[in-house]
PDB file of C-alpha atoms in Angstrom:
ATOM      1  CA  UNK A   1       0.000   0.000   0.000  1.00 57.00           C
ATOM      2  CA  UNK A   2       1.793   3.334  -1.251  1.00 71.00           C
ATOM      3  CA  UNK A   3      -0.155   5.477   0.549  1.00 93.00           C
ATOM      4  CA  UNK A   4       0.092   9.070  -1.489  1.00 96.00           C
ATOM      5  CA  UNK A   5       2.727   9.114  -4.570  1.00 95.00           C
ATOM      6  CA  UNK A   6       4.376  12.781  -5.229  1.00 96.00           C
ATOM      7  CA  UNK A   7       6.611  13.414  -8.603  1.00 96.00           C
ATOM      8  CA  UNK A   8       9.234  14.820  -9.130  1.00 97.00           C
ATOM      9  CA  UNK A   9      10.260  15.802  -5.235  1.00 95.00           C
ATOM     10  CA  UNK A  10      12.726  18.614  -6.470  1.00 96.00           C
ATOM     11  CA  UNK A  11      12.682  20.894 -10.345  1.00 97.00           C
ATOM     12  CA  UNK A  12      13.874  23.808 -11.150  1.00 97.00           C
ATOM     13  CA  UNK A  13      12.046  25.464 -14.012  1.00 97.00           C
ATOM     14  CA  UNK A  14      12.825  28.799 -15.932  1.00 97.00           C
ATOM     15  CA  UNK A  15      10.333  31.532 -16.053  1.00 98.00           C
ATOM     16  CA  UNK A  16       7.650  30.647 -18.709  1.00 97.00           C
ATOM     17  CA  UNK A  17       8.241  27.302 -18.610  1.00 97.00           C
ATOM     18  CA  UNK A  18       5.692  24.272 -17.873  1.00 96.00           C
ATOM     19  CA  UNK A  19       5.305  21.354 -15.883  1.00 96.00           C
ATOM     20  CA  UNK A  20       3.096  18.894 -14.102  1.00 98.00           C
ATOM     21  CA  UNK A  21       3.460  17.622 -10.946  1.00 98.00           C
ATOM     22  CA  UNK A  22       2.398  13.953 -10.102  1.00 98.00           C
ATOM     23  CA  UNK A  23       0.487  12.764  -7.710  1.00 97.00           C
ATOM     24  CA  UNK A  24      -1.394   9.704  -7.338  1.00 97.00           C
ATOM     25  CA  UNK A  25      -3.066   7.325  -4.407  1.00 97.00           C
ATOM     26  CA  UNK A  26      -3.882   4.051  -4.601  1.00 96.00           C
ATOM     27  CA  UNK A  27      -6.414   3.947  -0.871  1.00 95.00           C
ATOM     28  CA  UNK A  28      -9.563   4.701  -3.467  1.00 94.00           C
ATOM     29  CA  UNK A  29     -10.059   8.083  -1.715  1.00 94.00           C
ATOM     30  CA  UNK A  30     -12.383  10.441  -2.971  1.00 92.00           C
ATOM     31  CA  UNK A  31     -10.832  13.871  -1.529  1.00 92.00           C
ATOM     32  CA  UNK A  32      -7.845  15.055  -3.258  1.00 95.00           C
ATOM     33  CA  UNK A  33      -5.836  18.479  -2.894  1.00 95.00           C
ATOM     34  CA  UNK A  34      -2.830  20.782  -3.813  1.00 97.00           C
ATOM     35  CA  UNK A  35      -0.977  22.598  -1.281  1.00 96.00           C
ATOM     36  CA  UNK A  36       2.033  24.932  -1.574  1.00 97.00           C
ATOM     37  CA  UNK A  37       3.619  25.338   1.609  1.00 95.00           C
ATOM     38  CA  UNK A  38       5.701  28.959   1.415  1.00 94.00           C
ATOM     39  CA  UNK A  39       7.925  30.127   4.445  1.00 89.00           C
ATOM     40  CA  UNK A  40       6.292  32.229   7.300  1.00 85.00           C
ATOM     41  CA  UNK A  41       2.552  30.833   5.832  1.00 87.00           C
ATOM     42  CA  UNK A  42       0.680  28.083   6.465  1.00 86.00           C
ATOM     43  CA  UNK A  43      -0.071  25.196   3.580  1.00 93.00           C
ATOM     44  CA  UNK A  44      -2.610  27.106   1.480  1.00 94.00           C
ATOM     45  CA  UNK A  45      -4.879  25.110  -1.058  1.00 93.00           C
ATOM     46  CA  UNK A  46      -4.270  25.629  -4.678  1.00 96.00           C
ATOM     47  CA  UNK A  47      -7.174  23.139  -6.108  1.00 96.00           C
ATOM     48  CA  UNK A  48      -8.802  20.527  -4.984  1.00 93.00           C
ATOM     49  CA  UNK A  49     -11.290  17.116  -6.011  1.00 94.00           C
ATOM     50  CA  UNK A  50     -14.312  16.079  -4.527  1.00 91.00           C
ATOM     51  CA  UNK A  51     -14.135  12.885  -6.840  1.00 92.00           C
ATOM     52  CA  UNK A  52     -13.122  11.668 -10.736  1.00 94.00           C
ATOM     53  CA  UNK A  53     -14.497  14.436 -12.786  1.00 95.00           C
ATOM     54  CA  UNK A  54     -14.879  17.153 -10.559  1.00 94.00           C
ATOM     55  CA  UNK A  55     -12.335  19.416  -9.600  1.00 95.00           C
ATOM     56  CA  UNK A  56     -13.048  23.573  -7.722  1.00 93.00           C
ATOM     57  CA  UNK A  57     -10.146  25.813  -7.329  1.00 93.00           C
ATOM     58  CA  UNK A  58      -8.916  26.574  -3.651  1.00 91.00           C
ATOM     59  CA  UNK A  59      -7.175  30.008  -2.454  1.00 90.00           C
ATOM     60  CA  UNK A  60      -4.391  30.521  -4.413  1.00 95.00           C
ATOM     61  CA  UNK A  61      -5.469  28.939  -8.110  1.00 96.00           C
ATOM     62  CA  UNK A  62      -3.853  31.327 -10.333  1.00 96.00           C
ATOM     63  CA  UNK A  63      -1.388  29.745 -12.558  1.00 96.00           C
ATOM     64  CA  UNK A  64      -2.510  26.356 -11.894  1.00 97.00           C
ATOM     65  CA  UNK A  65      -4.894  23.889 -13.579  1.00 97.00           C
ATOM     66  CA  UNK A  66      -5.907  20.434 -12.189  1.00 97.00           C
ATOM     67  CA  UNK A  67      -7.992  17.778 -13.493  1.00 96.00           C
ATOM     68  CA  UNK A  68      -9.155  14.504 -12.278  1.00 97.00           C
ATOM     69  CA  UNK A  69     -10.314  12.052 -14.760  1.00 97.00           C
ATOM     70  CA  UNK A  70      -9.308   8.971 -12.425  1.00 97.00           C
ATOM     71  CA  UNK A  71      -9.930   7.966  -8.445  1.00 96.00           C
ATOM     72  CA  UNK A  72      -6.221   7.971  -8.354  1.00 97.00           C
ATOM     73  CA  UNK A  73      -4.659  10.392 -10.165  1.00 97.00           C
ATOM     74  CA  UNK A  74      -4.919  14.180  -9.663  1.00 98.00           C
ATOM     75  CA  UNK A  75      -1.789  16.126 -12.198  1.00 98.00           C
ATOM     76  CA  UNK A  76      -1.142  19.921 -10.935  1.00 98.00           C
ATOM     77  CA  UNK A  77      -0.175  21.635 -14.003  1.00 98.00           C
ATOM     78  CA  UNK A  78       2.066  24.821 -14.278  1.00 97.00           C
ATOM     79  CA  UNK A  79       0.901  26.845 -17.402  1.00 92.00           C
ATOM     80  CA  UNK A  80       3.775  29.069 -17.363  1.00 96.00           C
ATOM     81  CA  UNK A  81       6.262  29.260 -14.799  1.00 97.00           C
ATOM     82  CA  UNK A  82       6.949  32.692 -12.666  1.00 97.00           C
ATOM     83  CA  UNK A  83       9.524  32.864  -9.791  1.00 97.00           C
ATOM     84  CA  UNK A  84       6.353  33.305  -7.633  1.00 96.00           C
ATOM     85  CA  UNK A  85       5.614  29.445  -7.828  1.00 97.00           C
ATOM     86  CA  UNK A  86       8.825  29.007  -6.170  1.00 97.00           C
ATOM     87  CA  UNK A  87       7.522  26.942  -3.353  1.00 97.00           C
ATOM     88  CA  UNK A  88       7.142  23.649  -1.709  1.00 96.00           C
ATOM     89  CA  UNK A  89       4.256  22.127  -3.242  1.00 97.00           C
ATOM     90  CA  UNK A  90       2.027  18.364  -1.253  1.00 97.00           C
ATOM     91  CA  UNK A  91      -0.418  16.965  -2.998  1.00 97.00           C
ATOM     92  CA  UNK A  92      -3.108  15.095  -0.123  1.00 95.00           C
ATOM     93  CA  UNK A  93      -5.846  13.068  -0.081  1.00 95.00           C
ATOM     94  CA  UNK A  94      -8.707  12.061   2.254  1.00 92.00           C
ATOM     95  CA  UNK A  95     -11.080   8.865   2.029  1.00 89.00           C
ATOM     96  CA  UNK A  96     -14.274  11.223   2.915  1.00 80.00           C
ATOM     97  CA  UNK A  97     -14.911  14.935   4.733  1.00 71.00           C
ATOM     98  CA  UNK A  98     -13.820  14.381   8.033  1.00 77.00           C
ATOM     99  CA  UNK A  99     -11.160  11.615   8.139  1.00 86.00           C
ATOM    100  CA  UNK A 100      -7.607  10.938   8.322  1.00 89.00           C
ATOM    101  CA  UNK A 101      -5.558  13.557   5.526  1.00 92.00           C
ATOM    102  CA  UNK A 102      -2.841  11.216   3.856  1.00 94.00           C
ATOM    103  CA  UNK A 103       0.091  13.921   2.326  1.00 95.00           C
ATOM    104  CA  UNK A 104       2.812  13.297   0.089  1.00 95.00           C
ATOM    105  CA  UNK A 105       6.662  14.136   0.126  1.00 94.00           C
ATOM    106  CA  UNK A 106       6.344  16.979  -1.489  1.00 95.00           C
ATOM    107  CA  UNK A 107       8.094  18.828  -4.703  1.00 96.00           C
ATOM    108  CA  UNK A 108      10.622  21.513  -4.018  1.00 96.00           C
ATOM    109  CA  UNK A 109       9.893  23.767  -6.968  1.00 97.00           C
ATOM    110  CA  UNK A 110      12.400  26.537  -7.697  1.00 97.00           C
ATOM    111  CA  UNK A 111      11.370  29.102 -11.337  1.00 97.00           C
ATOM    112  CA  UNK A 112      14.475  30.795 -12.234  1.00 97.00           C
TER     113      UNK A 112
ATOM    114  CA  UNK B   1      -6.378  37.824  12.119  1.00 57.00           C
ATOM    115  CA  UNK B   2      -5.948  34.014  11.106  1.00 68.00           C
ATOM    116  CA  UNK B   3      -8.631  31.836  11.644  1.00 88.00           C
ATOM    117  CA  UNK B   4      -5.890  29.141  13.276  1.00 94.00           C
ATOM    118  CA  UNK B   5      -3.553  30.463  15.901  1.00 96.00           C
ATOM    119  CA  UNK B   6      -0.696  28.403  16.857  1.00 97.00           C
ATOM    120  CA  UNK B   7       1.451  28.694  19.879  1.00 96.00           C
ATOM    121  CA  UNK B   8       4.209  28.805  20.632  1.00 97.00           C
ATOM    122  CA  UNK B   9       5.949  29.564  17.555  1.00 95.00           C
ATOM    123  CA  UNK B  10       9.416  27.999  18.215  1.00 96.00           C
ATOM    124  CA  UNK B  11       9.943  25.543  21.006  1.00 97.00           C
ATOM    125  CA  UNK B  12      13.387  24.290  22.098  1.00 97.00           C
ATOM    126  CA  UNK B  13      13.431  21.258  25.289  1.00 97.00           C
ATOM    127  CA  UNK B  14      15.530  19.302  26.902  1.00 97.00           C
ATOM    128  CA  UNK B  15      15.026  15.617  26.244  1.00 97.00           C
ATOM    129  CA  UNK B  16      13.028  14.086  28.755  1.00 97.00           C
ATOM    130  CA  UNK B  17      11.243  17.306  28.655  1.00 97.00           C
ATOM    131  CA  UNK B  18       6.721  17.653  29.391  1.00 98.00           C
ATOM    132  CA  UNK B  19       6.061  19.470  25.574  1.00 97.00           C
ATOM    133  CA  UNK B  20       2.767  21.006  24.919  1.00 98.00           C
ATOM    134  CA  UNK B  21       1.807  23.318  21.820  1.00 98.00           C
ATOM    135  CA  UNK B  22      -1.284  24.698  21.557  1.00 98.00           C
ATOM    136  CA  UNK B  23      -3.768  26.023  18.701  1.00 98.00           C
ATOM    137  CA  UNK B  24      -6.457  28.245  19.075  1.00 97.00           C
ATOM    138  CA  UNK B  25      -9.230  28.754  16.096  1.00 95.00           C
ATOM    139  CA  UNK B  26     -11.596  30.804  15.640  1.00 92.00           C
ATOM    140  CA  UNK B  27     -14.889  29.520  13.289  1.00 85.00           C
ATOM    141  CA  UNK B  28     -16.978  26.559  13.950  1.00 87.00           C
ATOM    142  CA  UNK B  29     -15.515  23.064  13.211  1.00 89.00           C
ATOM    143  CA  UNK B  30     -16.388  20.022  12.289  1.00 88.00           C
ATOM    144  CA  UNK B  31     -12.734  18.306  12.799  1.00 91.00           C
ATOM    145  CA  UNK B  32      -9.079  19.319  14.188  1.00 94.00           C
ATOM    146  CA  UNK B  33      -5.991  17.718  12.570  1.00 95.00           C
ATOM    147  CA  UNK B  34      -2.281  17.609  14.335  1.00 97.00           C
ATOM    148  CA  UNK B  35       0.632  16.746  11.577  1.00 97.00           C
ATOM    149  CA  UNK B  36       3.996  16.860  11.850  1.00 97.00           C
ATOM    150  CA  UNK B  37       6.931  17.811   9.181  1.00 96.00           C
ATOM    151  CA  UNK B  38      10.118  16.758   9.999  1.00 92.00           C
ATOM    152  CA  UNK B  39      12.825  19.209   8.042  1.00 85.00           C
ATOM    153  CA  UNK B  40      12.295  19.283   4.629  1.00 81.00           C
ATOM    154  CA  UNK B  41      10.681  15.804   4.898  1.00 82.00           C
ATOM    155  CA  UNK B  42       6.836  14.973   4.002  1.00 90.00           C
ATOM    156  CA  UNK B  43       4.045  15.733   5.966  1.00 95.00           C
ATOM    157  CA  UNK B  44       2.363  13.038   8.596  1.00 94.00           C
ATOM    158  CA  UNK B  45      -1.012  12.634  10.558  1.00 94.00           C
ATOM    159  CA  UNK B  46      -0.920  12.243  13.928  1.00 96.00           C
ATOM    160  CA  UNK B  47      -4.462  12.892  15.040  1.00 94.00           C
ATOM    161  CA  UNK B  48      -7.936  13.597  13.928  1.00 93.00           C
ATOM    162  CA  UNK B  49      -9.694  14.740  16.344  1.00 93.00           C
ATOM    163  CA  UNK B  50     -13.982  16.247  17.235  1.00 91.00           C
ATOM    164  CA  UNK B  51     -13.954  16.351  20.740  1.00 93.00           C
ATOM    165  CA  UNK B  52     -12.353  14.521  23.705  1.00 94.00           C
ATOM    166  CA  UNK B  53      -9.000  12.798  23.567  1.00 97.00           C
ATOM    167  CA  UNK B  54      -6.949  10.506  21.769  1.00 96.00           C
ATOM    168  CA  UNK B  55      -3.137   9.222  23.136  1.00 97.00           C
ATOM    169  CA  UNK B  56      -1.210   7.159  20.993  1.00 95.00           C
ATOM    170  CA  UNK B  57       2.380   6.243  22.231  1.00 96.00           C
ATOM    171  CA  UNK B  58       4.189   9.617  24.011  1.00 97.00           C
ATOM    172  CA  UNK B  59       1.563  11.731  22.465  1.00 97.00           C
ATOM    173  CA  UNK B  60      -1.572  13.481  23.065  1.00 98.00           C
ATOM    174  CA  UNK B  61      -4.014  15.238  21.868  1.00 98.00           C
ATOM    175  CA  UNK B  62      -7.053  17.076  23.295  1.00 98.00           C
ATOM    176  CA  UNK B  63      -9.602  19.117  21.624  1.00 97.00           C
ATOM    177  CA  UNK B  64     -12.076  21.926  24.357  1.00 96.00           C
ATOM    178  CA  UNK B  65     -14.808  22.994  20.887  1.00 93.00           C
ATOM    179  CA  UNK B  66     -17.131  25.067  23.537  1.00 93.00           C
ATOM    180  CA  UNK B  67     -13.306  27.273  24.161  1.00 95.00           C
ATOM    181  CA  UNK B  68     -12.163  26.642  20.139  1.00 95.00           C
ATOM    182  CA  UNK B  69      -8.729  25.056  21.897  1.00 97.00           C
ATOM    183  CA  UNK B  70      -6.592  21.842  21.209  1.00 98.00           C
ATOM    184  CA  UNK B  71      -3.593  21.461  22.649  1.00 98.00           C
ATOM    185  CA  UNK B  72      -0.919  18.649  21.749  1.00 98.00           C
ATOM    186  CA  UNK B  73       0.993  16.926  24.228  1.00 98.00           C
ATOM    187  CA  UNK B  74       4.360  15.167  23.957  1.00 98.00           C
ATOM    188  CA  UNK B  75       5.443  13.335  27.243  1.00 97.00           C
ATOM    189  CA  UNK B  76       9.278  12.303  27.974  1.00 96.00           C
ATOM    190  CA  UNK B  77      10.746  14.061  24.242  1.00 97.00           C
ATOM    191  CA  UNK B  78      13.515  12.603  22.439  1.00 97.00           C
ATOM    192  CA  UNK B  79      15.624  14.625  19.708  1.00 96.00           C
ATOM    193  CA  UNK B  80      13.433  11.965  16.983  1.00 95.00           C
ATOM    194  CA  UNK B  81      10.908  14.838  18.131  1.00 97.00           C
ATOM    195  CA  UNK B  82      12.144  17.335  16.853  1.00 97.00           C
ATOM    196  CA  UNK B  83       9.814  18.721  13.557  1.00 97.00           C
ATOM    197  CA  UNK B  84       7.314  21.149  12.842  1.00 96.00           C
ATOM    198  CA  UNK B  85       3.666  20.602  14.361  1.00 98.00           C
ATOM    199  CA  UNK B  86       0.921  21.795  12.732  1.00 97.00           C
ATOM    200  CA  UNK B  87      -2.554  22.511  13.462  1.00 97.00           C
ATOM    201  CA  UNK B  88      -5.412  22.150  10.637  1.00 95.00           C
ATOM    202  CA  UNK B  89      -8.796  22.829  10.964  1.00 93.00           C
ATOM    203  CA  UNK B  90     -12.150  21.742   8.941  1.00 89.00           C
ATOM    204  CA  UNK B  91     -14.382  24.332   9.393  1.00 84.00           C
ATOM    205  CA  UNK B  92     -18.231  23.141   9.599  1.00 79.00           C
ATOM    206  CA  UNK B  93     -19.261  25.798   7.462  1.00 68.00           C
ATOM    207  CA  UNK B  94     -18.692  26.904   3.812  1.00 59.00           C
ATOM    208  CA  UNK B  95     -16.659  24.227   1.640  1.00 57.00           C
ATOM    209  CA  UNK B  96     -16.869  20.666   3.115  1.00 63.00           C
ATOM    210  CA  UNK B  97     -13.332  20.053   1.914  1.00 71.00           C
ATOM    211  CA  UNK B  98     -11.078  22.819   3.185  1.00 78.00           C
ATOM    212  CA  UNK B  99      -9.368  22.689   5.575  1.00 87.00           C
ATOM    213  CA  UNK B 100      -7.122  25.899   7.413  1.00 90.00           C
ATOM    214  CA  UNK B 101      -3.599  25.606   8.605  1.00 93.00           C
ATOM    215  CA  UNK B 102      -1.648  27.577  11.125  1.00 94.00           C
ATOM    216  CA  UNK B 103       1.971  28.280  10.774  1.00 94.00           C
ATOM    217  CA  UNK B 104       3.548  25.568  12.691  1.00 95.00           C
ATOM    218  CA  UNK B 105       5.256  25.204  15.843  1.00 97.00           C
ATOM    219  CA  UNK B 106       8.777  24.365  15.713  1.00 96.00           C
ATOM    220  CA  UNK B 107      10.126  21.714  17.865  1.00 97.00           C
ATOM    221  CA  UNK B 108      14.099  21.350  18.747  1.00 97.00           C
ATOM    222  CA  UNK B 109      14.253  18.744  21.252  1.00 97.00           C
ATOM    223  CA  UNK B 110      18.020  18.971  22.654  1.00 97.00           C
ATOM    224  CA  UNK B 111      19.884  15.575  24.331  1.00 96.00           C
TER     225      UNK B 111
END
């Protein structure tokens, strides 16, 4: 059981550049999210998936784009990169509203 | 002013040492998470919690919803202690998903 599966855990990009980060979970949980975890803040939430097909965007979406077109696989895509997206970015998920949160490693993201 | 206060914001013990951080919130909730993030390491559940108690190992977490208070308690710390503790909140209101972090509380736990 892998529990919550993050890629890649470090990039550097350049500034216009794009990317997707991986993240996948194989406990059949319906509640995904994106984080980005920036010093002196607290994790705030980029996107996030109430199921396969249905994705709302969080506090911070700008920049970002999600989709979920599988139980276990929720891609955060960077349309084009700016040196504000520098950041530490975990992907979670949840098996329902109000039970255990199950986070990945994390990706280090630096946008020259 | 956040809706998840944390306290204190930097912690340093002595091994052995009675630890308790605290997080104060301020909307109603429906559930109270404690994780911890060791440096520059992944992020890991300790406790869900809705009222009452739950221990598991040196740990401890309570949860007071009438005061909007959870406090988490580490008993006899060792240096493996040492990580960032943070305080989440799902907020009964609004969007059933999100959830609200505080800062973190930073743990050194010195032998």
């Amino acid at each position: 059981n892998a529990g919550v599966t993050q890629t890649p855990k470090f990039q550097v990009l350049k500034t216009g550049q794009s990317m997707t980060l991986q993240c996948a979970q194989d406990m059949n949980h319906e509640y995904m999210s994106w984080y980005r975890q920036d010093p002196g803040m607290g994790l705030r939430l980029i996107h996030y998936s109430v199921g396969a097909g249905i994705t709302d965007q969080g506090e911070v979406p700008n920049g970002y784009n999600v989709s979920r077109s599988t139980t276990e696989d929720f891609p955060l895509r960077l349309l084009s990169a700016a040196p504000s997206q520098t950041s530490v970015y975990f992907c979670a998920s949840m098996r329902t509203v109000n039970t255990e949160a199950f986070f990945g490693q994390g990706t280090r993201l630096t946008v020259v | 002013k956040n809706e998840v206060e944390q306290s204190p914001q930097n912690l340093t013990a002595q091994e052995g040492e009675f630890i308790t951080i605290n997080c104060s919130y301020s909307v109603g909730i429906s559930a109270l998470h404690w994780l911890q993030q060791h440096p520059g390491g992944g992020i890991v559940s300790l406790f869900m919690l809705s009222s009452g108690k739950k221990k598991h190992g040196r740990l401890i977490a309570t949860i007071n919803i009438q005061e909007k208070h959870s406090s988490l308690h580490i008993t006899a710390s060792h240096p493996r202690d040492s990580a960032v503790y943070i305080c989440a909140v799902k907020s009964s209101g609004g969007s059933n998903y999100k959830l609200t972090f505080g800062k973190g509380t930073l743990l050194t736990v010195n032998p």
